[in-house]
XYZ file of C-alpha atoms in Angstrom:
576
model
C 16.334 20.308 3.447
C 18.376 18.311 5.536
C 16.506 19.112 8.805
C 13.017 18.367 7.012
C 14.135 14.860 5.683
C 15.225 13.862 8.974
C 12.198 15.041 10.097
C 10.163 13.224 7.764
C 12.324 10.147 8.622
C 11.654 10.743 12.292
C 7.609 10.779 12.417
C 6.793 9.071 8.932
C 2.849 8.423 9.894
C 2.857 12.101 10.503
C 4.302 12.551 6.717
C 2.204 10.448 5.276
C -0.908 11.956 7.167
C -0.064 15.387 5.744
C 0.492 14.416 2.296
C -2.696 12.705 2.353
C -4.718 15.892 3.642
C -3.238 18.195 1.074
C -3.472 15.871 -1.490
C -7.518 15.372 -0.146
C -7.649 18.710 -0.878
C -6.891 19.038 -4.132
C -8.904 16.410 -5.017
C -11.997 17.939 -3.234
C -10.849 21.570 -4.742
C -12.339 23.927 -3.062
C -14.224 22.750 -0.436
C -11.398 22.960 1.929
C -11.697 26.952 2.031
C -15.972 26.904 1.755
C -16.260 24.158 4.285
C -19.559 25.799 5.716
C -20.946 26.596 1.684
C -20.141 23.462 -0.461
C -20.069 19.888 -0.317
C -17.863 17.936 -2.954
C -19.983 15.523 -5.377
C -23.313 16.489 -6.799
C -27.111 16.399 -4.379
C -28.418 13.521 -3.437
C -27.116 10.317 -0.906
C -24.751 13.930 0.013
C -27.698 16.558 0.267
C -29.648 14.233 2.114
C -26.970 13.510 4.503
C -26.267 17.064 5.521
C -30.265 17.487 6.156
C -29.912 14.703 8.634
C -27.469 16.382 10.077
C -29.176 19.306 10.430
C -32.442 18.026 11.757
C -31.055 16.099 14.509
C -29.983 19.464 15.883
C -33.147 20.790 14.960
C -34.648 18.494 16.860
C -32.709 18.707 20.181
C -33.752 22.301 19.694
C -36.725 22.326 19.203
C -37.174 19.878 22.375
C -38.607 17.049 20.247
C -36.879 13.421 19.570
C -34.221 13.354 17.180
C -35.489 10.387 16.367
C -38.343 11.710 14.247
C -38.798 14.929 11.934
C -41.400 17.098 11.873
C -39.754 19.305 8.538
C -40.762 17.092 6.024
C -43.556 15.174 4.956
C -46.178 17.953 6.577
C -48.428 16.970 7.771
C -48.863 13.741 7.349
C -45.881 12.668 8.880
C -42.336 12.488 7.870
C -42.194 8.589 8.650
C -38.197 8.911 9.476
C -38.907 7.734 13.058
C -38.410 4.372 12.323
C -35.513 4.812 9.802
C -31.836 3.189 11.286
C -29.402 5.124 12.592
C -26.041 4.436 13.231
C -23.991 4.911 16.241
C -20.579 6.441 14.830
C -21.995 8.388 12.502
C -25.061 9.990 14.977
C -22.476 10.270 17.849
C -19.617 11.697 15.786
C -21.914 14.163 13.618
C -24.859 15.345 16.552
C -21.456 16.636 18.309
C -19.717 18.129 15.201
C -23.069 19.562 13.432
C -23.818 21.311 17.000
C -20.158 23.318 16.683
C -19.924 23.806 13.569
C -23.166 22.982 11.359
C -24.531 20.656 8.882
C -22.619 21.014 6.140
C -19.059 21.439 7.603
C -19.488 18.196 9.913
C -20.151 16.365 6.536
C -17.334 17.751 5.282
C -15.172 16.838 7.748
C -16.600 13.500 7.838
C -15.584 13.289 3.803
C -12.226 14.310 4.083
C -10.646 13.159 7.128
C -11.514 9.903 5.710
C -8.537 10.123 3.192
C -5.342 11.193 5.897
C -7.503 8.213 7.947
C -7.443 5.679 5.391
C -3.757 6.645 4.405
C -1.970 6.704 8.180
C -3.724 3.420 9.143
C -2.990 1.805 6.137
C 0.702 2.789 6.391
C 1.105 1.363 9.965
C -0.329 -1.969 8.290
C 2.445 -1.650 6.148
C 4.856 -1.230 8.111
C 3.646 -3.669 10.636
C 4.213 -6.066 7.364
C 7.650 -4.968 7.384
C 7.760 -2.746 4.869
C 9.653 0.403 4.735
C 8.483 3.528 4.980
C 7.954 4.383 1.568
C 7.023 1.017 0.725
C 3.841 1.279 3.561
C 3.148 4.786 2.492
C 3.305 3.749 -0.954
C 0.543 1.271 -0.031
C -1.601 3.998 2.325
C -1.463 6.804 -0.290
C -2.826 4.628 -2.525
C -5.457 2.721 -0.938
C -6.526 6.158 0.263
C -7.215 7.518 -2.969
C -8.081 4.456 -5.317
C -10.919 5.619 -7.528
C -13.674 4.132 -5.627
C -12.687 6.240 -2.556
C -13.200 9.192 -4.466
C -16.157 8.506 -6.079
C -17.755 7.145 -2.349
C -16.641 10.797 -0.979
C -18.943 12.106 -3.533
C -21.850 10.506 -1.708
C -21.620 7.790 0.338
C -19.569 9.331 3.398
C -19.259 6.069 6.224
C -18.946 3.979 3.223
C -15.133 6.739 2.837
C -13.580 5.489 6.156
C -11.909 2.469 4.650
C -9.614 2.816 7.466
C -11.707 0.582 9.183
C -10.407 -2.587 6.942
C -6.908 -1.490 7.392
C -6.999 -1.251 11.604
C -8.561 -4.646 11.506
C -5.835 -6.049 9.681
C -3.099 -3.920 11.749
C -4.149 -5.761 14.949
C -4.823 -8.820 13.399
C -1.222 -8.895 11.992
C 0.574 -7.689 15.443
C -1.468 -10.787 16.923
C -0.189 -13.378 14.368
C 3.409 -12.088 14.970
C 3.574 -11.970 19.016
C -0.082 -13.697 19.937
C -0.943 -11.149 22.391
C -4.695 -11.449 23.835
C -4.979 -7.116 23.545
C -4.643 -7.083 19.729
C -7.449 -9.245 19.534
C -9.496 -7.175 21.874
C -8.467 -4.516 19.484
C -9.144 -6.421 16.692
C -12.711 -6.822 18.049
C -12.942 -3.443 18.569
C -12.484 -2.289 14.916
C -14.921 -5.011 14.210
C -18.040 -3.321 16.778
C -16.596 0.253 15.295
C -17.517 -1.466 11.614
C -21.463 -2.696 12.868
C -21.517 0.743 14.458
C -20.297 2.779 11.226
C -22.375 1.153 7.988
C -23.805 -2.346 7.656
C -22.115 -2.828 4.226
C -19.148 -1.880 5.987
C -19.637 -4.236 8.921
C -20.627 -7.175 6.222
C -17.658 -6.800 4.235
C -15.309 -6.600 7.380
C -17.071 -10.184 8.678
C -15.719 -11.708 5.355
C -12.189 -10.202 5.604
C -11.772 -11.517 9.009
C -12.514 -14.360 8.064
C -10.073 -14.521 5.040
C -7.719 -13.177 7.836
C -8.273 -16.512 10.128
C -7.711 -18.537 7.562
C -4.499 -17.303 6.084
C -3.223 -16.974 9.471
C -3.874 -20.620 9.738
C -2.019 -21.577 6.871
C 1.357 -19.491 7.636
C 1.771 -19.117 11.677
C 3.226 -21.704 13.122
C 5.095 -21.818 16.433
C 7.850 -24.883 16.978
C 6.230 -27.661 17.769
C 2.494 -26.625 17.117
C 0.944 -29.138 14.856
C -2.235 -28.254 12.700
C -4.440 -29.377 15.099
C -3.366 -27.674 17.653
C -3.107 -24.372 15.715
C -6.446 -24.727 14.893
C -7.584 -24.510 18.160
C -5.595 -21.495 19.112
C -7.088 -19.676 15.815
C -10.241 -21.007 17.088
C -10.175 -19.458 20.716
C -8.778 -16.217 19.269
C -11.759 -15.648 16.850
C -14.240 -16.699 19.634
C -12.515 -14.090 22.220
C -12.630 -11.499 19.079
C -16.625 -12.276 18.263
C -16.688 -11.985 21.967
C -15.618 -7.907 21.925
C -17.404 -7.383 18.847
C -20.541 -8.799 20.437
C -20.477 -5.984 22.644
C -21.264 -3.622 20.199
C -24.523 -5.674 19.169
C -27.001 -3.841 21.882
C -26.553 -0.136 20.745
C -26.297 -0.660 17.238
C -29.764 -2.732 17.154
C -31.173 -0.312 19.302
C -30.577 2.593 16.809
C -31.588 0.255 14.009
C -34.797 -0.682 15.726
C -36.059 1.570 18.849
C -39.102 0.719 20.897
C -42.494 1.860 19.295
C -40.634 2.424 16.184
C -42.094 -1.238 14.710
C -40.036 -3.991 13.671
C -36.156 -4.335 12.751
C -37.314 -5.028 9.065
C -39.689 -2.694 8.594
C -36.612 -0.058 9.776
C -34.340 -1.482 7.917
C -36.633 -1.174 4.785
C -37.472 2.101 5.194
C -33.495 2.994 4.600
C -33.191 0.597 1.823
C -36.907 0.857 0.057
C -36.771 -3.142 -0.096
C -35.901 -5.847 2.343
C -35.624 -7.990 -0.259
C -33.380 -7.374 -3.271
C -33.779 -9.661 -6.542
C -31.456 -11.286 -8.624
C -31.604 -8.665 -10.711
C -30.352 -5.934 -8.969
C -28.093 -7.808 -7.445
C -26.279 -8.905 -10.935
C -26.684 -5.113 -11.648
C -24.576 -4.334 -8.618
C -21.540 -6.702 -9.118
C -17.931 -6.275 -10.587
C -16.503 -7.762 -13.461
C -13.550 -8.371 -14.149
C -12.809 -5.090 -16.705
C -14.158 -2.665 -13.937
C -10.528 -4.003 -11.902
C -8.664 -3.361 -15.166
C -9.612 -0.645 -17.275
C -8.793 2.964 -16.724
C -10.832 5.138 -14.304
C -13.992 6.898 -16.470
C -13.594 10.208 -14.549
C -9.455 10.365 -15.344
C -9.540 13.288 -18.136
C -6.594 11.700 -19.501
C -8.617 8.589 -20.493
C -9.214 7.945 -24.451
C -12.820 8.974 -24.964
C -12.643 5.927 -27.154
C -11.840 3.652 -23.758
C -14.880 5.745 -22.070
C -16.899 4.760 -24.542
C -16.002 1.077 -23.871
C -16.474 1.102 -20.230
C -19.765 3.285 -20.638
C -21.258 0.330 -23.041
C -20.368 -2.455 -20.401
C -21.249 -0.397 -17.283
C -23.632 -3.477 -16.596
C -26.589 -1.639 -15.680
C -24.402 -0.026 -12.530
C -22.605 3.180 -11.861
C -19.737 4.588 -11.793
C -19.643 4.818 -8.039
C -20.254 1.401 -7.859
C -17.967 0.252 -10.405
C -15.105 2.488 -10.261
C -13.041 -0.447 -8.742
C -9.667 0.516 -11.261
C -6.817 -1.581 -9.593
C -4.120 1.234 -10.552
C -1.074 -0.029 -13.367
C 1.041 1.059 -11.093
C -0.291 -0.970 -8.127
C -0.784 -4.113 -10.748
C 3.198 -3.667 -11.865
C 4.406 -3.254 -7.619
C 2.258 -5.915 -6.894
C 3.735 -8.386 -9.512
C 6.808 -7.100 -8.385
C 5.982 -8.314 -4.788
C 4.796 -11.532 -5.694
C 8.349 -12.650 -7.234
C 10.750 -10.608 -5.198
C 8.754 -10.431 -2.294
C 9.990 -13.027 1.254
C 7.597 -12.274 3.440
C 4.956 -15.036 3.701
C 2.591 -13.037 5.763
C 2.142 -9.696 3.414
C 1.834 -12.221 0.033
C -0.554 -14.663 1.399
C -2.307 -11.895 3.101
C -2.875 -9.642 0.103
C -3.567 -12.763 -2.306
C -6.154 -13.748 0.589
C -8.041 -10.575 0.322
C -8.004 -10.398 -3.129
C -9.497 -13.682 -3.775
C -12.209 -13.181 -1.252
C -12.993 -9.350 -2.065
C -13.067 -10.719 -6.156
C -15.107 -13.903 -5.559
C -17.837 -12.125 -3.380
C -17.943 -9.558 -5.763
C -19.250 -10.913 -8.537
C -22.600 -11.677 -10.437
C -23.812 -14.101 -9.041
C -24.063 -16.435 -11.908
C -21.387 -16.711 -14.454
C -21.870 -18.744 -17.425
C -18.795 -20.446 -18.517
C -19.838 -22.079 -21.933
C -22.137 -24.771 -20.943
C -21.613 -24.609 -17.574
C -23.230 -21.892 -15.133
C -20.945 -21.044 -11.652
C -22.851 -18.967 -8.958
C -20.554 -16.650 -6.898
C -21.110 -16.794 -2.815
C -23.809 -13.551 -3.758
C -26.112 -16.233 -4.903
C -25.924 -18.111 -1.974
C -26.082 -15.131 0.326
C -28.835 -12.970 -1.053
C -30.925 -15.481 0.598
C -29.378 -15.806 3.597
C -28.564 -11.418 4.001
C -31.208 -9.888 1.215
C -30.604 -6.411 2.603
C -27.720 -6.321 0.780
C -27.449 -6.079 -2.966
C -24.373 -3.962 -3.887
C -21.381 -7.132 -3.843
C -18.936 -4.556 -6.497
C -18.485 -3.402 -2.917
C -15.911 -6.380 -1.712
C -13.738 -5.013 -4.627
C -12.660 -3.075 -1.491
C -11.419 -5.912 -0.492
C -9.444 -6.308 -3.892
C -8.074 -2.486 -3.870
C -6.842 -3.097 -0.292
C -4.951 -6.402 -0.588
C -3.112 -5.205 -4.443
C -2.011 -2.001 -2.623
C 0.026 -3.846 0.129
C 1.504 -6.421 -2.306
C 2.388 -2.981 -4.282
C 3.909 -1.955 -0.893
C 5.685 -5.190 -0.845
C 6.716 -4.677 -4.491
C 8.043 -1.146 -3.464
C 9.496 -2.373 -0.521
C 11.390 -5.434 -2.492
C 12.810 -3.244 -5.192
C 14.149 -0.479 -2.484
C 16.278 -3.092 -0.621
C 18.047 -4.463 -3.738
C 18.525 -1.002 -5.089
C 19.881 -0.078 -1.136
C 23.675 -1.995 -2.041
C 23.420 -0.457 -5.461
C 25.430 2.422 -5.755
C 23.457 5.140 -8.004
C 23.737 8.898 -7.360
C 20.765 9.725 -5.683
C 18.589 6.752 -6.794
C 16.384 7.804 -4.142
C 14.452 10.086 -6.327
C 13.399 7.322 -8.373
C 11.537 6.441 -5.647
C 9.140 9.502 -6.745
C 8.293 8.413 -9.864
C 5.806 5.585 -8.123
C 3.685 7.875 -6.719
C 3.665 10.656 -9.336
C 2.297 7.705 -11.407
C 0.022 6.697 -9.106
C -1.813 10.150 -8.588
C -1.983 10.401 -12.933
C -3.824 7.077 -12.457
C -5.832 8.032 -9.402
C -6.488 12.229 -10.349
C -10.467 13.296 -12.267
C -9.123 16.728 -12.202
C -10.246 19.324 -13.777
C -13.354 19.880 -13.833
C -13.824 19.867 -10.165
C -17.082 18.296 -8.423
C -18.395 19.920 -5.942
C -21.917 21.460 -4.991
C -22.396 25.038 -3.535
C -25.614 24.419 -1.173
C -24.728 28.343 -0.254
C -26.092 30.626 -1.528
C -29.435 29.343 -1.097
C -31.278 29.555 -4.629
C -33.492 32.596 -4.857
C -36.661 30.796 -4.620
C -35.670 29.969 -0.771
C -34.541 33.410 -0.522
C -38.014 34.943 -1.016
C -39.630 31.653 1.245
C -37.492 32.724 4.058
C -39.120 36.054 4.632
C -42.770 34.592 4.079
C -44.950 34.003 7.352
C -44.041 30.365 8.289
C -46.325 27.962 6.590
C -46.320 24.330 4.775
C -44.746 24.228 2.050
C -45.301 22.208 -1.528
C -42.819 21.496 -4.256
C -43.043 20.571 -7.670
C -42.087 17.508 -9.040
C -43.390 15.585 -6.290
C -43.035 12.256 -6.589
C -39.534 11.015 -5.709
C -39.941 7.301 -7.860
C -37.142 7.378 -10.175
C -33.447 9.007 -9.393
C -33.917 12.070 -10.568
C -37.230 12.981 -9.069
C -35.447 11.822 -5.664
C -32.675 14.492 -6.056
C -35.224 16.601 -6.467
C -36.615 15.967 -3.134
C -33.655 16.244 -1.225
C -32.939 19.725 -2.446
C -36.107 20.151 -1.027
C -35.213 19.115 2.211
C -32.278 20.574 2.353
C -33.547 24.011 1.640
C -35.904 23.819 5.139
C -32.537 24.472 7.143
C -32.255 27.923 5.706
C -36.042 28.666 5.136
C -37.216 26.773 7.950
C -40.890 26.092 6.604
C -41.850 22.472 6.977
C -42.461 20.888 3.538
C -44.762 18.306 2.537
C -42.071 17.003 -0.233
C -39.217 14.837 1.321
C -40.920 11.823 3.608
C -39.517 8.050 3.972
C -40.663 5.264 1.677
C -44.292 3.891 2.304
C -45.289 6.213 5.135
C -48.643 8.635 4.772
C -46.896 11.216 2.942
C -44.968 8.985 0.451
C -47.953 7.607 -0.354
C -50.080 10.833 -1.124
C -47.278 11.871 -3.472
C -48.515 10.128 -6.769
C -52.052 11.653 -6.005
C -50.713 15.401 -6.208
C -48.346 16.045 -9.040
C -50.877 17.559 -11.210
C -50.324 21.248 -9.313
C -53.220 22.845 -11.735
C -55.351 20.017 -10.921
C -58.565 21.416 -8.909
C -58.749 17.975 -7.179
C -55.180 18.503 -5.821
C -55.598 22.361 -5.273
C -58.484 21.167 -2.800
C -56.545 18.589 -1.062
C -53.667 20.709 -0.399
C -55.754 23.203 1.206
C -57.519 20.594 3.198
C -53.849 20.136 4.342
C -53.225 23.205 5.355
C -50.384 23.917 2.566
C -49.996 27.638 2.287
C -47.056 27.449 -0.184
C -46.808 25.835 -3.710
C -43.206 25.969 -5.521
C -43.224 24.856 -9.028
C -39.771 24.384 -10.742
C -40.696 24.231 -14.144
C -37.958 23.285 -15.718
C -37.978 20.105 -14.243
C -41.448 19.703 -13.710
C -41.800 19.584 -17.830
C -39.249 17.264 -18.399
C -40.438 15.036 -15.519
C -43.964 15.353 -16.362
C -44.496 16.814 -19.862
C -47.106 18.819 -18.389
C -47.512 22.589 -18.844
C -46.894 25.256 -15.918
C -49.782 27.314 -15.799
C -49.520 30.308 -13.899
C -53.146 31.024 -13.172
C -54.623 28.244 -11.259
C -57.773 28.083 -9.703
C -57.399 27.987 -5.890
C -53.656 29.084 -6.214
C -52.668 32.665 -5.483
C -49.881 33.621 -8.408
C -46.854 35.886 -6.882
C -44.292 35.849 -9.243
C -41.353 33.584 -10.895
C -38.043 33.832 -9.585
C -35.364 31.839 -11.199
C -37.593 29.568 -13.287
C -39.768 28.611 -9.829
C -43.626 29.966 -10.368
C -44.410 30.523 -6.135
C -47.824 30.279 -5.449
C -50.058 30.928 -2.300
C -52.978 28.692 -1.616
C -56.167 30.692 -1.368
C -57.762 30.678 1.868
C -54.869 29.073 4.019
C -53.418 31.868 6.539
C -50.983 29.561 9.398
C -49.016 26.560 9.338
């Protein structure tokens, strides 16, 4: 024991690293032992992210572009060749999905952004001058606030919050010794943050910001008046922006490639709409109970609290609004603001918190007869690609966990000339509160992609062909799940499918014209296609619809129903 707590002691990023990984994996229970089967989280933003995956190999494979995609939307055209791409994420997963496949590079790019999030966030703390369990206090917990988990279930750049925290860790060794490399650094989280996910990249713009500017207000050097600081903090951000404005070139040129039509029109075919209103943006905002009240997926949590936060869920979900501050972190980070004397970690954590709170609210607030807009107002105009502002509670989460590190910190000095047998366990008790907070364990959510359902099963020993699925029509949620399993399902069948093509492209648009399967209008069409295949699940396809599921069509060879899926031939159609 002695040997391992001196170890510990030795290489604490190294400890914290590890706990975080094995506490990753029971969170993500048991992915880590069917890495190349199951995905944790349900289909959708996930599913479709491990097809990407999958057809950029394809591609390279198949000696065409991996810029476009010739497995979905057949054959009218996928449209995906002018859809953004982004250079971590296309570098990072074209290398990893070529070793080890589509859906373990996912996984790997879900949980490695926990042990990520929790090391860098440590050496933040510690660069604040915590100690170490006052800085791993403050990792382990940023790593695995509730929004982190509910972001691995989906949203996988949007995981690798480490991002914020390497920013900051530069930033800070800067304001302490004003060395010109930690602002290269510095600038080189911020490219790494365009390159990873533009909300990511737009949030970090704001926090280094907030970063300048509390910088300005606490370092001084002896005999550096304001003025004079202000132009240091001045050169510094322009020699920063200067690094990060390398980055520009190859992260436009994945968002908007030659031929592929305009940087909007690229954009908009990730996002469905340049141009988000009002609405949706006051849909997509915190409040100030989603900070406070108890996560919705903790087990522990009074269904009569669920029921609270379920009623004033705002329109939004709870991957959106999961943004629970922790008690724990709320009581350290009280503790830290009155015990705490270090100017830098206070002002630094209030600094974020103010910024990541303001900028993510509605963006009008009535307050009795008088109506305040939030800076989302302002910049919905100015940015309209982005709607989602509930995601600067990042912002919020990161700054409360290092004044809880402070708190920690603060407490463990005074308690270091107190003279209680073994007081160091208390230490524990921090942490085994924080996880009660943090844990939505049991049930466990996760998705087994493998084994393929048996409706792919019987497609994968059919002569290839074009395939049609039913639903169709991806225009609600739902229906666009739907299509993603569809997608999905081509890297084990490997028949192109008609279902599955980007927003307003040939294909998207045909969609609302063929739902009706039995329809001898759409029968005809889809053999003027050249569609050899029609799936119908019918499960969903009467809920969807509330249309029956004939099995004897006109036009439509009947073969059998497996699983709830009638499988059809179209008559007359032989090739793909």
């Amino acid at each position: 024991m002695a040997r391992f707590a001196a170890l510990v002691k030795a290489h604490p990023g190294w400890a914290v690293f590890v706990v975080a990984c094995l506490y990753a994996a029971a969170v993500t229970w048991p992915v880590p032992v069917h890495m190349w089967t199951m995905i944790y989280g349900l289909p959708g933003d996930s599913t479709g992210t491990v097809f990407g995956y999958w057809s950029w190999v394809h591609a390279l494979q198949s000696g065409h572009s991996v810029f476009s995609n010739d497995s979905v939307g057949a054959p009218l055209g996928s449209g995906m060749e002018g859809n953004p791409y982004f250079v971590v994420q296309f570098v990072a997963h074209l290398l990893l999905t070529f070793v080890v496949g589509p859906v373990a590079s996912y996984n790997l790019g879900i949980l490695s952004s926990f042990p990520l999030t929790a090391v860098v966030t440590f050496w933040l703390g510690r660069e604040l001058g915590f100690t170490r369990l006052g800085a791993a206090f403050a990792g382990l917990a940023f790593a695995f606030v509730p929004i982190h988990v509910e972001k691995a279930m989906g949203h996988e750049m949007q995981t690798h919050m480490e991002i914020f925290s390497a920013v900051l860790l530069f930033g800070v060794r800067w304001w302490k010794a004003g060395r010109r490399r930690d602002l290269v650094f510095m600038g080189l989280g911020g490219g790494l943050a365009i390159w990873s996910d533009p909300y990511m990249a737009y949030i970090t713009a704001f926090m280094i910001a907030a970063f300048f500017a509390v910088s300005l207000a606490t370092r001084r050097r002896p005999g550096e008046g304001f003025g004079r600081s202000l132009g240091v903090h001045a050169v510094a951000a322009l020699a920063m922006l200067g690094v990060v404005a390398l980055f520009l070139p190859a992260a436009v040129l994945m968002a908007h490639r030659p031929g592929t039509g305009s940087y909007a029109a690229a954009i908009s075919s990730s996002v469905s709409d340049l141009h988000r209103t009002m609405a949706e943006i006051e849909v997509y905002s915190a409040h100030f109970h989603d900070y406070v009240l108890p996560w919705e997926e903790n087990p522990w949590v009074p269904a009569t609290v669920k029921a609270l936060e379920q009623a004033n869920l705002h329109g939004s979900n709870f991957t959106e609004s999961s943004l629970f501050l922790g008690y724990t972190v709320m009581l350290l980070g009280l503790v830290g603001l009155v015990l705490g004397r270090r100017r830098l970690p206070i002002a630094l954590g209030l600094g974020l918190i103010a910024v990541g709170y303001w900028f993510s609210l509605p963006p009008t607030i009535p307050l009795g007869p008088l109506t305040l807009h939030a800076p989302s107002y302002y910049l919905s105009s100015i940015a309209p690609v982005y709607r989602v502002y509930s995601r600067f509670g990042f912002l919020v989460l990161l700054g409360a966990c290092l004044l809880a590190g402070l708190g920690f910190t603060a407490v463990q000095e005074r308690l270091s000339g107190v003279r209680v047998r073994r007081w160091g366990w208390l230490a524990i008790i921090p942490f085994v509160t924080i996880a009660l907070e943090f844990h939505n364990f049991p049930p466990t959510y996760t998705y087994a992609i493998f084994p393929a359902p048996a409706e792919y099963q019987w497609l994968l020993g059919q002569p290839r062909g074009i395939v049609a699925e039913y639903p169709m029509w991806p225009w609600g949620p739902i229906e666009e799940i739907l299509n993603r399993n569809y997608s999905l399902y081509v890297m084990f069948h490997h028949h192109p499918v008609l279902n599955g093509a980007a927003v307003g492209g040939a294909a998207w648009n045909a969609y609302p014209t063929l739902e009706r399967y039995d329809d001898p209008a759409v029968v005809a069409r889809l053999r003027r296609l050249g569609i050899r295949y029609v799936l119908v699940h019918v499960d969903w396809y009467r809920r969807i619809t509330a249309d029956a599921t004939p099995a004897s069509v006109p036009g439509l060879e009947y073969v059998d129903t497996i699983d709830g899926t009638l499988l059809f031939r179209v008559s007359g159609v032989t090739g793909a």
